[in-house]
mmCIF file of C-alpha atoms in Angstrom:
data_model
loop_
_atom_site.group_PDB
_atom_site.id
_atom_site.type_symbol
_atom_site.label_atom_id
_atom_site.label_comp_id
_atom_site.label_asym_id
_atom_site.label_seq_id
_atom_site.Cartn_x
_atom_site.Cartn_y
_atom_site.Cartn_z
ATOM 1 C CA MET P 28 6.547 -13.466 12.921
ATOM 2 C CA LYS P 29 6.712 -9.691 11.671
ATOM 3 C CA PRO P 30 4.370 -9.091 9.148
ATOM 4 C CA ARG P 31 5.905 -8.111 5.737
ATOM 5 C CA LEU P 32 5.508 -6.176 3.067
ATOM 6 C CA ILE P 33 4.776 -8.223 -0.120
ATOM 7 C CA ILE P 34 5.087 -6.869 -4.002
ATOM 8 C CA GLN P 35 3.388 -9.388 -6.176
ATOM 9 C CA LYS P 36 4.303 -9.661 -9.921
ATOM 10 C CA SER P 37 1.369 -6.888 -11.117
ATOM 11 C CA ALA P 38 2.690 -4.259 -8.598
ATOM 12 C CA SER P 39 6.423 -4.973 -10.064
ATOM 13 C CA ASP P 40 5.511 -4.731 -13.734
ATOM 14 C CA LEU P 41 4.065 -1.575 -12.906
ATOM 15 C CA GLY P 42 7.445 0.133 -11.036
ATOM 16 C CA ILE P 43 6.393 -0.503 -7.541
ATOM 17 C CA ASN P 44 10.136 -2.598 -6.704
ATOM 18 C CA ASN P 45 11.035 -0.271 -3.963
ATOM 19 C CA ALA P 46 8.170 0.577 -1.827
ATOM 20 C CA CYS P 47 8.946 1.117 2.257
ATOM 21 C CA ALA P 48 6.265 0.133 4.691
ATOM 22 C CA ALA P 49 7.011 0.675 8.490
ATOM 23 C CA VAL P 50 4.937 -0.054 11.777
ATOM 24 C CA ILE P 51 5.701 3.097 14.599
ATOM 25 C CA ASN P 52 4.113 2.182 18.284
ATOM 26 C CA ASN P 53 3.562 4.103 20.712
ATOM 27 C CA VAL P 54 1.542 7.345 18.914
ATOM 28 C CA THR P 55 -0.636 9.802 20.578
ATOM 29 C CA VAL P 56 -3.210 11.232 17.823
ATOM 30 C CA SER P 57 -4.286 14.777 18.749
ATOM 31 C CA ASN P 58 -5.298 18.350 17.795
ATOM 32 C CA ASP P 59 -2.453 19.522 18.666
ATOM 33 C CA GLN P 60 -0.724 21.725 16.344
ATOM 34 C CA SER P 61 2.846 21.408 16.724
ATOM 35 C CA PHE P 62 3.444 20.547 12.823
ATOM 36 C CA MET P 63 1.792 23.540 11.279
ATOM 37 C CA GLY P 64 4.624 25.648 11.424
ATOM 38 C CA VAL P 65 6.792 22.980 9.149
ATOM 39 C CA LEU P 66 3.959 22.469 7.063
ATOM 40 C CA GLN P 67 4.094 26.132 6.057
ATOM 41 C CA SER P 68 7.785 26.347 6.242
ATOM 42 C CA ASN P 69 7.866 23.237 3.448
ATOM 43 C CA LEU P 70 4.314 24.384 1.405
ATOM 44 C CA ASN P 71 6.334 27.668 1.126
ATOM 45 C CA HIS P 72 9.224 26.599 -0.292
ATOM 46 C CA VAL P 73 8.065 24.239 -2.556
ATOM 47 C CA ALA P 74 5.592 26.605 -3.747
ATOM 48 C CA SER P 75 7.872 30.104 -4.089
ATOM 49 C CA HIS P 76 9.320 26.986 -7.371
ATOM 50 C CA LEU P 77 6.284 25.514 -8.533
ATOM 51 C CA ASN P 78 7.267 25.775 -12.153
ATOM 52 C CA SER P 79 10.463 24.098 -11.539
ATOM 53 C CA LEU P 80 7.832 21.222 -10.764
ATOM 54 C CA ILE P 81 6.791 20.419 -14.918
ATOM 55 C CA SER P 82 10.408 18.770 -15.099
ATOM 56 C CA ASN P 83 10.808 16.753 -11.082
ATOM 57 C CA SER P 84 11.489 13.186 -11.140
ATOM 58 C CA VAL P 85 10.107 12.106 -8.483
ATOM 59 C CA TYR P 86 6.302 14.245 -9.935
ATOM 60 C CA GLU P 87 6.786 12.702 -13.643
ATOM 61 C CA GLY P 88 7.368 10.062 -12.170
ATOM 62 C CA PHE P 89 3.612 9.597 -10.433
ATOM 63 C CA SER P 90 2.092 11.164 -13.866
ATOM 64 C CA ARG P 91 3.667 8.038 -15.614
ATOM 65 C CA GLN P 92 2.865 5.898 -12.960
ATOM 66 C CA LEU P 93 -0.709 6.609 -13.496
ATOM 67 C CA LYS P 94 -0.489 6.632 -17.769
ATOM 68 C CA LYS P 95 0.582 3.054 -17.075
ATOM 69 C CA LEU P 96 -2.419 2.638 -15.013
ATOM 70 C CA GLY P 97 -5.103 3.627 -18.285
ATOM 71 C CA TYR P 98 -5.828 7.373 -16.398
ATOM 72 C CA GLU P 99 -4.211 9.781 -19.288
ATOM 73 C CA ASN P 100 -4.306 13.849 -17.941
ATOM 74 C CA THR P 101 -4.853 12.840 -14.188
ATOM 75 C CA VAL P 102 -3.526 14.436 -11.553
ATOM 76 C CA SER P 103 -1.529 12.708 -8.987
ATOM 77 C CA ALA P 104 -2.578 12.187 -5.243
ATOM 78 C CA ASN P 105 0.424 14.421 -3.935
ATOM 79 C CA GLU P 106 0.000 17.146 -6.661
ATOM 80 C CA LYS P 107 -3.634 17.217 -5.674
ATOM 81 C CA LEU P 108 -2.529 17.676 -2.179
ATOM 82 C CA LEU P 109 -0.224 20.917 -2.800
ATOM 83 C CA LYS P 110 -2.052 22.864 -5.973
ATOM 84 C CA ARG P 111 -4.861 22.089 -2.814
ATOM 85 C CA PHE P 112 -2.782 23.673 -0.132
ATOM 86 C CA VAL P 113 -0.966 26.544 -2.545
ATOM 87 C CA SER P 114 -4.796 27.516 -3.013
ATOM 88 C CA LYS P 115 -7.050 27.766 -0.348
ATOM 89 C CA GLY P 116 -3.959 27.147 2.664
ATOM 90 C CA ALA P 117 -2.708 24.822 4.998
ATOM 91 C CA GLN P 118 -5.550 23.417 7.059
ATOM 92 C CA SER P 119 -4.883 21.407 10.282
ATOM 93 C CA ILE P 120 -6.424 18.129 10.295
ATOM 94 C CA ASN P 121 -4.644 16.759 13.324
ATOM 95 C CA ASN P 122 -0.913 16.084 14.564
ATOM 96 C CA VAL P 123 -0.157 12.973 12.661
ATOM 97 C CA VAL P 124 -1.485 13.932 8.844
ATOM 98 C CA ASP P 125 -0.130 17.892 9.711
ATOM 99 C CA ALA P 126 3.303 16.537 10.230
ATOM 100 C CA TYR P 127 3.094 13.311 6.869
ATOM 101 C CA ASN P 128 1.834 16.036 4.891
ATOM 102 C CA ALA P 129 4.965 18.604 5.737
ATOM 103 C CA VAL P 130 6.404 15.177 4.976
ATOM 104 C CA ALA P 131 4.837 14.702 1.529
ATOM 105 C CA ILE P 132 4.781 18.209 0.917
ATOM 106 C CA ARG P 133 8.979 18.878 1.127
ATOM 107 C CA HIS P 134 9.625 15.436 -0.945
ATOM 108 C CA GLY P 135 6.506 15.207 -3.743
ATOM 109 C CA VAL P 136 5.597 12.144 -2.498
ATOM 110 C CA SER P 137 2.276 10.146 -1.902
ATOM 111 C CA ILE P 138 2.045 8.980 2.350
ATOM 112 C CA GLY P 139 -0.144 6.751 3.483
ATOM 113 C CA VAL P 140 -1.022 6.500 6.988
ATOM 114 C CA HIS P 141 -3.042 3.595 8.555
ATOM 115 C CA THR P 142 -4.387 2.444 11.852
ATOM 116 C CA TYR P 143 -2.533 -0.638 12.449
ATOM 117 C CA HIS P 144 -3.776 -3.500 15.235
ATOM 118 C CA HIS P 145 -4.268 -5.724 12.545
ATOM 119 C CA GLN P 146 -0.342 -7.220 12.086
ATOM 120 C CA GLU P 147 -0.928 -8.767 8.979
ATOM 121 C CA ASP P 148 0.962 -8.785 5.758
ATOM 122 C CA ILE P 149 0.923 -5.832 3.562
ATOM 123 C CA HIS P 150 0.528 -6.295 -0.359
ATOM 124 C CA VAL P 151 0.286 -4.135 -3.287
ATOM 125 C CA PHE P 152 -0.920 -5.229 -6.445
ATOM 126 C CA ARG P 153 -2.867 -3.876 -9.344
ATOM 127 C CA CYS P 154 -6.487 -5.840 -8.826
ATOM 128 C CA GLU P 155 -7.406 -8.707 -10.972
ATOM 129 C CA GLU P 156 -11.433 -7.601 -10.326
ATOM 130 C CA PRO P 157 -13.730 -5.266 -9.667
ATOM 131 C CA ARG P 158 -12.922 -4.742 -5.106
ATOM 132 C CA SER P 159 -15.479 -2.947 -3.391
ATOM 133 C CA PHE P 160 -13.958 -0.218 -0.978
ATOM 134 C CA ARG P 161 -15.314 2.325 0.998
ATOM 135 C CA PRO P 162 -13.412 5.544 0.743
ATOM 136 C CA LEU P 163 -12.108 7.786 3.443
ATOM 137 C CA PHE P 164 -14.925 10.075 5.283
ATOM 138 C CA ALA P 165 -17.304 8.246 2.443
ATOM 139 C CA LYS P 166 -21.435 7.156 3.158
ATOM 140 C CA LYS P 167 -21.085 3.802 1.023
ATOM 141 C CA ASP P 168 -18.528 1.638 -0.918
ATOM 142 C CA ILE P 169 -17.445 2.760 -4.203
ATOM 143 C CA THR P 170 -15.572 -0.116 -6.664
ATOM 144 C CA ILE P 171 -12.194 -0.225 -7.710
ATOM 145 C CA PRO P 172 -11.694 -1.441 -11.215
ATOM 146 C CA THR P 173 -9.956 -3.795 -12.259
ATOM 147 C CA GLY P 174 -6.342 -3.359 -13.011
ATOM 148 C CA ASP P 175 -6.113 -0.405 -10.411
ATOM 149 C CA LEU P 176 -2.877 -0.202 -7.747
ATOM 150 C CA LEU P 177 -4.013 -1.522 -4.437
ATOM 151 C CA TYR P 178 -2.263 -2.142 -1.111
ATOM 152 C CA SER P 179 -3.880 -4.196 1.870
ATOM 153 C CA CYS P 180 -3.128 -5.576 4.981
ATOM 154 C CA GLY P 181 -4.151 -9.163 4.715
ATOM 155 C CA ASP P 182 -7.597 -9.313 2.678
ATOM 156 C CA ALA P 183 -8.909 -5.911 3.884
ATOM 157 C CA PRO P 184 -7.852 -2.682 1.151
ATOM 158 C CA LEU P 185 -5.888 0.126 2.251
ATOM 159 C CA ALA P 186 -5.506 2.553 -0.330
ATOM 160 C CA SER P 187 -6.110 2.844 -4.107
ATOM 161 C CA ILE P 188 -4.898 4.511 -7.154
ATOM 162 C CA GLY P 189 -6.272 4.772 -10.054
ATOM 163 C CA LEU P 190 -9.869 6.199 -10.942
ATOM 164 C CA VAL P 191 -9.452 6.371 -7.101
ATOM 165 C CA ASP P 192 -7.043 7.880 -5.087
ATOM 166 C CA ALA P 193 -8.325 7.239 -1.726
ATOM 167 C CA ASP P 194 -7.349 6.277 1.653
ATOM 168 C CA ALA P 195 -9.781 3.355 2.830
ATOM 169 C CA HIS P 196 -12.211 4.810 6.100
ATOM 170 C CA ASP P 197 -11.807 1.678 7.363
ATOM 171 C CA PHE P 198 -8.340 2.416 8.955
ATOM 172 C CA ARG P 199 -8.631 5.893 9.466
ATOM 173 C CA LEU P 200 -6.506 8.056 11.970
ATOM 174 C CA THR P 201 -8.553 9.057 15.531
ATOM 175 C CA GLN P 202 -7.246 9.598 18.696
ATOM 176 C CA ASP P 203 -7.439 5.711 19.306
ATOM 177 C CA SER P 204 -5.080 5.092 16.808
ATOM 178 C CA SER P 205 -1.521 3.822 19.285
ATOM 179 C CA SER P 206 -0.409 1.756 16.607
ATOM 180 C CA LEU P 207 0.527 3.084 12.260
ATOM 181 C CA LEU P 208 1.552 1.848 9.658
ATOM 182 C CA VAL P 209 3.151 4.070 7.261
ATOM 183 C CA VAL P 210 3.573 3.608 3.696
ATOM 184 C CA VAL P 211 5.776 4.911 0.602
ATOM 185 C CA LEU P 212 4.838 3.063 -2.655
ATOM 186 C CA GLY P 213 6.959 5.885 -4.548
ATOM 187 C CA HIS P 214 7.689 4.352 -8.433
ATOM 188 C CA GLU P 215 10.987 3.353 -10.303
ATOM 189 C CA SER P 216 12.061 5.992 -9.842
ATOM 190 C CA THR P 217 12.797 6.313 -6.208
ATOM 191 C CA PRO P 218 15.025 4.505 -5.078
ATOM 192 C CA ASP P 219 14.872 2.069 -2.195
ATOM 193 C CA GLU P 220 17.059 4.984 0.025
ATOM 194 C CA PHE P 221 14.825 7.530 -1.243
ATOM 195 C CA ASN P 222 11.926 6.299 0.001
ATOM 196 C CA GLN P 223 13.179 4.815 3.613
ATOM 197 C CA SER P 224 14.725 8.183 4.173
ATOM 198 C CA VAL P 225 10.603 10.156 3.646
ATOM 199 C CA ILE P 226 9.323 7.241 6.571
ATOM 200 C CA GLU P 227 12.554 8.532 8.796
ATOM 201 C CA GLU P 228 11.862 12.069 8.116
ATOM 202 C CA LEU P 229 7.688 11.515 9.851
ATOM 203 C CA ILE P 230 8.951 9.034 12.369
ATOM 204 C CA GLU P 231 12.103 11.825 13.267
ATOM 205 C CA MET P 232 9.498 14.597 13.615
ATOM 206 C CA LEU P 233 6.685 12.724 15.377
ATOM 207 C CA ARG P 234 9.057 11.896 18.273
ATOM 208 C CA GLN P 235 9.925 15.412 18.618
ATOM 209 C CA LYS P 236 6.319 15.460 20.383
ATOM 210 C CA MET P 237 6.449 11.606 21.235
ATOM 211 C CA PRO P 238 10.144 10.539 22.825
ATOM 212 C CA GLY P 239 8.040 6.883 23.868
ATOM 213 C CA LEU P 240 7.414 6.396 19.919
ATOM 214 C CA ASN P 241 8.790 3.220 18.403
ATOM 215 C CA HIS P 242 9.257 1.722 15.262
ATOM 216 C CA TYR P 243 10.200 -1.249 12.187
ATOM 217 C CA PHE P 244 10.878 -1.306 9.318
ATOM 218 C CA LEU P 245 8.249 -4.446 6.782
ATOM 219 C CA GLU P 246 10.240 -6.560 5.244
ATOM 220 C CA ARG P 247 10.267 -6.159 2.016
ATOM 221 C CA GLY P 248 9.686 -9.637 -0.284
ATOM 222 C CA LEU P 249 8.310 -9.525 -3.648
ATOM 223 C CA ASP P 250 5.694 -12.781 -5.415
ATOM 224 C CA HIS P 251 6.537 -13.787 -8.690
ATOM 225 C CA GLY P 252 3.817 -16.023 -8.665
ATOM 226 C CA CYS P 253 0.965 -13.086 -8.534
#
């Protein structure tokens, strides 16, 4: 049976009802910089009208989401990415990261991409108690506080949103990663069609260089008991 995307009530109450996730197989992660051109093009386009982002519903939605989590005046991960690129320029990480950064910059969203070989259900929820979590490239674990947003593969955290916006180091992309999980949580102002189209755009971009790539979307379910 294929894995599911399960949104628990605590996350649903935060406005995360239209989250989407997909599994992509036959991926090749490499140092190929094929997608740097589109990343730079998207960055140039967005940077040309930065002032209008103040009233952009996508950016506003992530700010509201952080406020509901208790983090007033906190810059969301997608906005941090944009500001870093505008300030320092876009830098290549690897082909897959470059591709999803290009899509994220274009649409103003946060996209989670993780190595995925476990085939377990993905759970989205707010922590009921502090959780131990090792962020990407960190040398040791940190503590995610009660109430922060998390999504996990089974019991293993994949990413946190709140005090720390980070992906899990244990599910980082490497050149051995051939199956990936892509997650767009979105917020109350991003409909299902928008979130899914963001993932589809990333998949089609990757397919330009990986014609053998295949994918499927996870069936989404709401867990009203949590």
